[in-house]
CSV table of C-alpha atoms in Angstrom, one decimal:
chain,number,residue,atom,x,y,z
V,30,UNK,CA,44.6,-8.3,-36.1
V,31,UNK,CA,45.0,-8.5,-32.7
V,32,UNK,CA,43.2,-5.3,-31.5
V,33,UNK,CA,40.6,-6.8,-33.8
V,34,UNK,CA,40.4,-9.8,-31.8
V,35,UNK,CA,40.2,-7.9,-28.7
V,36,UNK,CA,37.2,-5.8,-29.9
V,37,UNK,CA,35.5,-8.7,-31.2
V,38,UNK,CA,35.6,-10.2,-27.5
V,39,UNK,CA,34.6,-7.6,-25.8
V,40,UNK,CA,31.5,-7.7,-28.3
V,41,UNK,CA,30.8,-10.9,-27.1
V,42,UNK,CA,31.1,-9.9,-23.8
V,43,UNK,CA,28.4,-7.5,-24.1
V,44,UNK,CA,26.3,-9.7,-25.9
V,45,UNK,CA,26.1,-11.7,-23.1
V,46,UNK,CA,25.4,-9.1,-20.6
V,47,UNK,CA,22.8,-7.9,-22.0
V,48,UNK,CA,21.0,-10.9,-22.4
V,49,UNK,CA,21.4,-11.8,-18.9
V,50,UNK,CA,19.2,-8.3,-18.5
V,51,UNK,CA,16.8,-9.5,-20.6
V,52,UNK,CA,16.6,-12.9,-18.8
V,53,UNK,CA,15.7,-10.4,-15.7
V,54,UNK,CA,13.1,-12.3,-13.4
V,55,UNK,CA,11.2,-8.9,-11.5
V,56,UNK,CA,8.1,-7.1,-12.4
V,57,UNK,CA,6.2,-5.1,-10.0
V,58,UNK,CA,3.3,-3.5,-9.8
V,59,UNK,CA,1.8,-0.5,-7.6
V,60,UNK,CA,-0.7,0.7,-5.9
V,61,UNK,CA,-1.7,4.1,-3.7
V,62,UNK,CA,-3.0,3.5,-0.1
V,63,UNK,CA,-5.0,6.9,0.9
V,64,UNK,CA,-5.6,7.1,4.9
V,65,UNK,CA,-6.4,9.1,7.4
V,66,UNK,CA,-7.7,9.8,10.8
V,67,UNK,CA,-11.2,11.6,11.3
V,68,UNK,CA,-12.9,11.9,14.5
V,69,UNK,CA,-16.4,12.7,13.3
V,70,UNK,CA,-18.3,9.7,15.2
V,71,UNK,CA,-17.9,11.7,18.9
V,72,UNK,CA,-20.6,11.1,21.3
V,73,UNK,CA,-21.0,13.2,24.0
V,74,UNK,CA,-20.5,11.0,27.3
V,75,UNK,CA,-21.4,13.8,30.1
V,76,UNK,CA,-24.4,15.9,30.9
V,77,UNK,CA,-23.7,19.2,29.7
V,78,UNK,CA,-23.1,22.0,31.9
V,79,UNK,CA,-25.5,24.3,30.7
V,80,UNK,CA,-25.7,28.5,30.5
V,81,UNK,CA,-27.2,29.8,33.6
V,82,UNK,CA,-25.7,27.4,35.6
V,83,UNK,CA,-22.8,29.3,37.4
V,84,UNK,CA,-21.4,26.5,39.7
V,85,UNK,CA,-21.7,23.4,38.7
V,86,UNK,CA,-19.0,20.4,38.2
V,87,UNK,CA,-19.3,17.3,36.8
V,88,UNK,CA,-16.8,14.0,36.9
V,89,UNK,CA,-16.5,11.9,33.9
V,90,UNK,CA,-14.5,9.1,33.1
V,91,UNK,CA,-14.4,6.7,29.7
V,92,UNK,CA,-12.4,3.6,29.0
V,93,UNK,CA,-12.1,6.1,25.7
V,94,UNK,CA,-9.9,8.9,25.3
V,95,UNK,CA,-11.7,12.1,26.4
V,96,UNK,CA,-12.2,15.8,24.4
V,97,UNK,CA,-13.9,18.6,25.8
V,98,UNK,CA,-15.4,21.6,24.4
V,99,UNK,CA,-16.1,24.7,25.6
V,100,UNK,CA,-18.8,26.6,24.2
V,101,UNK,CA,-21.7,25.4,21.8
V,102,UNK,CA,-21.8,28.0,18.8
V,103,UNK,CA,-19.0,28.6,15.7
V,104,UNK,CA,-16.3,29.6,17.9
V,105,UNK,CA,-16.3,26.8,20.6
V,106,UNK,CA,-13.1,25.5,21.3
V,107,UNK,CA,-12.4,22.2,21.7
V,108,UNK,CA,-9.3,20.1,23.7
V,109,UNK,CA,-8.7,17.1,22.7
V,110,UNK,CA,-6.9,14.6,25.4
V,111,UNK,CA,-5.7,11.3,25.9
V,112,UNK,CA,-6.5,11.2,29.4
V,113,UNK,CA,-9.9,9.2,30.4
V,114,UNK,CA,-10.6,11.4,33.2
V,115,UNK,CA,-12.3,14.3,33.2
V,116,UNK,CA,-13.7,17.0,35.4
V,117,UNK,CA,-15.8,19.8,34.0
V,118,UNK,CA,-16.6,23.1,36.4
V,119,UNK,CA,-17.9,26.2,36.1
V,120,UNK,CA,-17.3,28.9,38.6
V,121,UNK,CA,-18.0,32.4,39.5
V,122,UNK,CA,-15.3,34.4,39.0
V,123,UNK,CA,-15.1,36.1,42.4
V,124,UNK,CA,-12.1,38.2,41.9
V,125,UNK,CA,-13.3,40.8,39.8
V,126,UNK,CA,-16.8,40.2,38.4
V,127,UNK,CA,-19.3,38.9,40.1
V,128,UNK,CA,-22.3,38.9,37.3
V,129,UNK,CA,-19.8,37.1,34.7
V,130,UNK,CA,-19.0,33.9,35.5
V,131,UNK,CA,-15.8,32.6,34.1
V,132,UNK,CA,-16.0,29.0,32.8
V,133,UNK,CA,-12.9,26.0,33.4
V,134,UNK,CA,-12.7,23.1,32.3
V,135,UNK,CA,-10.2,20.7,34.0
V,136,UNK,CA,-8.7,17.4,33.1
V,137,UNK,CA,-6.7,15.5,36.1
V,138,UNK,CA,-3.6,17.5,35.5
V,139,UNK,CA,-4.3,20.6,33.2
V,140,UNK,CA,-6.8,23.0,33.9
V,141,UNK,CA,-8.3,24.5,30.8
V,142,UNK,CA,-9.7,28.3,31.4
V,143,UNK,CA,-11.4,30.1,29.1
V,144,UNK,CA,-12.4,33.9,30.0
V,145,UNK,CA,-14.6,35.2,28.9
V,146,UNK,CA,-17.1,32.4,29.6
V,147,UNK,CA,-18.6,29.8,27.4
V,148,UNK,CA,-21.3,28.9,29.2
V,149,UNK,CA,-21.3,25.0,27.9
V,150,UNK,CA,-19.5,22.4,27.9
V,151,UNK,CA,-19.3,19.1,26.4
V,152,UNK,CA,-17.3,15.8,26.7
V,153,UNK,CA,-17.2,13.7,24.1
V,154,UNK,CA,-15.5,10.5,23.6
M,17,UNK,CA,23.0,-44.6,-89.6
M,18,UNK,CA,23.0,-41.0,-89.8
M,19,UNK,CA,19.8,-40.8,-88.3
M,20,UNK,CA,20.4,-43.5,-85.8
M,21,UNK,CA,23.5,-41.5,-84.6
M,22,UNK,CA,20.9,-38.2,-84.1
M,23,UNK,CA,18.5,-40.3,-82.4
M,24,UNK,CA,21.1,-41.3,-79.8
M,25,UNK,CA,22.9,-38.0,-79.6
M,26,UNK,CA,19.5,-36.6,-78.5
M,27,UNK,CA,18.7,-38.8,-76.4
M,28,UNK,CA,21.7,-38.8,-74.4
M,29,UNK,CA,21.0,-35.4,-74.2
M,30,UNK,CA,17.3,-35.8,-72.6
M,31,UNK,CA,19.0,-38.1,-69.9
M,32,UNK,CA,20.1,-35.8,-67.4
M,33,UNK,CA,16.8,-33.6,-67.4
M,34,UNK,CA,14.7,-36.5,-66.8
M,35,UNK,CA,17.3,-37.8,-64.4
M,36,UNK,CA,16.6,-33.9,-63.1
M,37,UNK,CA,12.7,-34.2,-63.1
M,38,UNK,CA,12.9,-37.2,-61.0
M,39,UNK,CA,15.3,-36.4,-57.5
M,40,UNK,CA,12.9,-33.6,-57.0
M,41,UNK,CA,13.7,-30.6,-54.4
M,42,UNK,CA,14.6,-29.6,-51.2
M,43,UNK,CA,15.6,-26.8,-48.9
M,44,UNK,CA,15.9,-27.0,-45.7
M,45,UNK,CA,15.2,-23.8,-42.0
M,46,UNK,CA,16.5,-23.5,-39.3
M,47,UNK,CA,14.5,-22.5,-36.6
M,48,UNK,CA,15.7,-20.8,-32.9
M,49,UNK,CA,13.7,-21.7,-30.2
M,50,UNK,CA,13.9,-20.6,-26.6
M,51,UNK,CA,11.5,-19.7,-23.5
M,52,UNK,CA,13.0,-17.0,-21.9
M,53,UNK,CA,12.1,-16.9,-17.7
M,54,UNK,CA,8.8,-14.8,-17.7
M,55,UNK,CA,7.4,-12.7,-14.3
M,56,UNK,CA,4.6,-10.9,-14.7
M,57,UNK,CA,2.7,-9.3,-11.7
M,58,UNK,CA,-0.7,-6.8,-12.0
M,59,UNK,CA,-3.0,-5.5,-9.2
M,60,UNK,CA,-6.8,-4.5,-10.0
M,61,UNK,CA,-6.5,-0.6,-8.7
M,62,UNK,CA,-5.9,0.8,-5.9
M,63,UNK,CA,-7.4,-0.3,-2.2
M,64,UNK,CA,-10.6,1.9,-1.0
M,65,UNK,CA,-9.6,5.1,1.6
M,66,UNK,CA,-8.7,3.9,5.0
M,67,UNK,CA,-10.2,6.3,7.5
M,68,UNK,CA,-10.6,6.1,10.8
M,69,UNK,CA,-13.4,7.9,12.1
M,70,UNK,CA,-13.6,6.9,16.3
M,71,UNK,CA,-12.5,4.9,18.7
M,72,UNK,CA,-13.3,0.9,19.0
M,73,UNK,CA,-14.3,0.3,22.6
M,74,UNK,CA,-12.5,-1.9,24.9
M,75,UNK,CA,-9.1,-1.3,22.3
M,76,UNK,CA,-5.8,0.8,22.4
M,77,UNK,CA,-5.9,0.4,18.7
M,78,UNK,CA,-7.3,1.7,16.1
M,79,UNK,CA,-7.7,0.4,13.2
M,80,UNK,CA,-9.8,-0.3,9.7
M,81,UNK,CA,-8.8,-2.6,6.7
M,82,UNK,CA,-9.9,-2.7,3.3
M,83,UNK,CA,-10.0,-6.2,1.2
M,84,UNK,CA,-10.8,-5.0,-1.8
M,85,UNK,CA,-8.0,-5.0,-4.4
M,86,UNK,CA,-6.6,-8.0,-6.0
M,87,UNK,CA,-3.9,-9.2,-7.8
M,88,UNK,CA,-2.6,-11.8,-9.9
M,89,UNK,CA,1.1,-13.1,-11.0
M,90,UNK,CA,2.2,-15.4,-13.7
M,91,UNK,CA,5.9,-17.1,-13.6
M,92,UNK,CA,7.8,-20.2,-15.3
M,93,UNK,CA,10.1,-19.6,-12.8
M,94,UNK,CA,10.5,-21.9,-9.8
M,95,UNK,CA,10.9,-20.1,-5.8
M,96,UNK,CA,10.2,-17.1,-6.9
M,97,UNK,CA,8.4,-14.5,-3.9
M,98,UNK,CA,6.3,-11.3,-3.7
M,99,UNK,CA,8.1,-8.4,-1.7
M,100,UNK,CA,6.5,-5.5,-0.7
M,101,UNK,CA,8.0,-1.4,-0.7
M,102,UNK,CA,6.7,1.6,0.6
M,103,UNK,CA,7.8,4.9,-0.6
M,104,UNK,CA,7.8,7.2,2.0
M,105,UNK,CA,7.6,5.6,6.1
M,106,UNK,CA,4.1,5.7,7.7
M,107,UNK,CA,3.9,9.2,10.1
M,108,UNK,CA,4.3,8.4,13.5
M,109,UNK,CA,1.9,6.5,15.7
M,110,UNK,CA,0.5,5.1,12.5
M,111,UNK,CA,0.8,1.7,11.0
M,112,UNK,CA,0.1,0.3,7.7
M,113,UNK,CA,0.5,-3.4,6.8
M,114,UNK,CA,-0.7,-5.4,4.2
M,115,UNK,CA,-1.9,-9.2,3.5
M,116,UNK,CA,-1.3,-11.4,0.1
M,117,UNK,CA,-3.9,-14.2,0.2
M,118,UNK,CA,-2.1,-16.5,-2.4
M,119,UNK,CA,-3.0,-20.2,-3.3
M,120,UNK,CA,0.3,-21.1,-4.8
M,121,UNK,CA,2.8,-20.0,-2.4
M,122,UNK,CA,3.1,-19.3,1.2
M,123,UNK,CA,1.5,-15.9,2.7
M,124,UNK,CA,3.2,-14.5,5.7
M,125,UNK,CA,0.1,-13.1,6.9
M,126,UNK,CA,-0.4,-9.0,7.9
M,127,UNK,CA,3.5,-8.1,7.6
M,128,UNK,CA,4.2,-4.2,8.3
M,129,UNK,CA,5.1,-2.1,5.8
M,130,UNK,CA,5.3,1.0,7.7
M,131,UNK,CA,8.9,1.9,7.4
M,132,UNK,CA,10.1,-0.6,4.4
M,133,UNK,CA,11.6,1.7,2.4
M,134,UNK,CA,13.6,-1.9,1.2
M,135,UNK,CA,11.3,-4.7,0.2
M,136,UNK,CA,10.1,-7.3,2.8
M,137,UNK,CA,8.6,-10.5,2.1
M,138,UNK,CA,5.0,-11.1,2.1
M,139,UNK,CA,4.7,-14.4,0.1
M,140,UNK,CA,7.0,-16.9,-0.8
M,141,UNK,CA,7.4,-20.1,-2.0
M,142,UNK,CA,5.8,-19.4,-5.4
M,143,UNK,CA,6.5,-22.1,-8.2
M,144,UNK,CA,5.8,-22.1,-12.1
M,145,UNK,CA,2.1,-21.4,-13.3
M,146,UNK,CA,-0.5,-18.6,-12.4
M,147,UNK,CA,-2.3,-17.2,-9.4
M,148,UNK,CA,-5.1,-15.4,-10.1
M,149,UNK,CA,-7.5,-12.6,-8.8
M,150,UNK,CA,-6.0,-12.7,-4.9
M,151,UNK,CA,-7.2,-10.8,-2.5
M,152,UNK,CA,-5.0,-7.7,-0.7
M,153,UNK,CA,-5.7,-6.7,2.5
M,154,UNK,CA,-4.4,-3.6,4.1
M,155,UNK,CA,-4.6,-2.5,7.6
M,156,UNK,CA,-4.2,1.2,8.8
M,157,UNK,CA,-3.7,1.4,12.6
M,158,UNK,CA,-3.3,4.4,14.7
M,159,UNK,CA,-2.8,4.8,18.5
M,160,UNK,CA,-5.3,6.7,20.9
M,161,UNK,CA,-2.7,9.8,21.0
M,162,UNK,CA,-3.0,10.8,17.3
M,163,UNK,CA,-5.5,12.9,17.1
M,164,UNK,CA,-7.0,14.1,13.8
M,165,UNK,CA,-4.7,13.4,10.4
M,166,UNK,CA,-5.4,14.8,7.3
M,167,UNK,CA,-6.1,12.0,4.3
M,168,UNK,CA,-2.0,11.2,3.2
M,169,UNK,CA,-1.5,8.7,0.8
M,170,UNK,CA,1.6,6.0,0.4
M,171,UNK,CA,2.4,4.2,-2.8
M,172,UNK,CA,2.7,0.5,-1.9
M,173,UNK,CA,4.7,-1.6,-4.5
M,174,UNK,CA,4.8,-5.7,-4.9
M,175,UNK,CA,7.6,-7.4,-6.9
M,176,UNK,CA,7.7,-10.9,-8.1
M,177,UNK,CA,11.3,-11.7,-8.0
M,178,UNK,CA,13.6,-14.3,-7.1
């Protein structure tokens, strides 16, 4: 009888907690955030330093983060920077070649070389 | 007499039925009744695609917003609040918060959401009745040094709770 009581109780017991679940005061409800970065809005800042040109520099500076890109066709490459500073040359290469200019591309610290040369190149914000 | 006798005998009889006939009937029902606390919390779809296609001039920020989901809650529940979980944390450089325009309780403006993995407040102060078709607005901010991110999406949830 006692055992009997006990289960009873513990019945109860149960009872009770799962109608404090029920009583449960949440719902929620979701939703997905998609983002991203794209930089597809560049505008080109500096006069391009054209083909046929074999020493030229230019200076540019942006209150805007600067990239520059070195060539003009499928395979240009581009370097993106934070810097707002940039300087853009084009020099002979002296060295070895002189008919083949070789073309750099310099921010204030890191000097960006490609060989062989890529006649133009762009700065865009 | 003999038939005098039968009368009454029948008679006496008859009583209780119409005594019957005339208490009439009754039962009676109990009936159980009971609100139970009710929350109930839906948005309208998911926010439009935050991208960030250039730079803002004259800022170290960038950053675009979208307005264009809503929600609306229901409660009979008194101080109740809207929290706000993110399942995975924003990738570096990157911010992502999120504004509840509510009329019944109190919004705490653009709170960031960028690494709340556990739920942080974004209204509060919500008492018993409805708020209806309120405006969400997110903001997804990046610094200058990230360059190009592919689209990534985050799954934002709200909770009315206590």
């Amino acid at each position: 009888m006692k055992i009997l009581g006990k289960i009873v109780l513990m019945l109860m017991l149960l009872a009770l907690c799962l109608g404090g679940l029920s009583a449960q005061t949440t719902c929620s409800a979701s939703q997905t955030v998609t983002f991203g970065v794209l930089r597809v809005a560049s505008q080109s800042v500096a006069a391009n330093l054209s083909e046929g040109v074999p020493d030229a520099e230019a200076a540019v500076s942006s209150s805007m983060p600067l990239k520059v890109t070195v060539g003009s066709d499928a395979s240009a490459e581009e370097f993106r920077s934070i810097a707002r500073t940039a300087v853009v040359k084009k020099i002979r290469n002296q060295q070895k070649n002189f008919s083949r200019p070789f073309t750099t591309a310099s921010e204030t610290q890191d000097l960006l070389r490609v060989n062989p040369a890529k006649s133009v190149i762009t700065v865009t914000e | 007499m003999k038939a005098k006798l039968l009368t009454l005998l029948l008679a006496s009889l008859l009583l209780p039925i119409l005594a019957l006939a005339q208490a009439g009937s009754s039962v009676v029902q109990n009936l159980t009744v009971e609100v139970k606390p009710i929350t109930k919390i839906a948005v309208s779809g998911n926010p439009g695609a935050l991208y960030i296609t250039d730079y803002q001039t004259g800022s170290d920020v960038l950053s675009v917003s979208d307005s264009k989901s809503r929600y609306s809650m229901l409660t009979n529940v008194e101080n109740m609040k809207i929290v706000a979980s993110i399942n995975n944390e924003m990738p570096a450089g990157t911010k992502l918060m999120v504004r509840l325009e509510s009329s019944k309780g109190l919004s705490n403006g653009f709170v960031d959401v960028s690494s709340a993995r556990a739920p942080v407040e974004v209204v509060t102060g919500l008492g018993k009745g409805s708020d209806l078709n309120q405006t969400i607005t997110y903001t997804f901010a990046a610094n200058p040094s990230v360059g190009s991110m592919n689209a990534d999406t985050r799954v934002v949830t709200l909770t009315l709770t206590n």
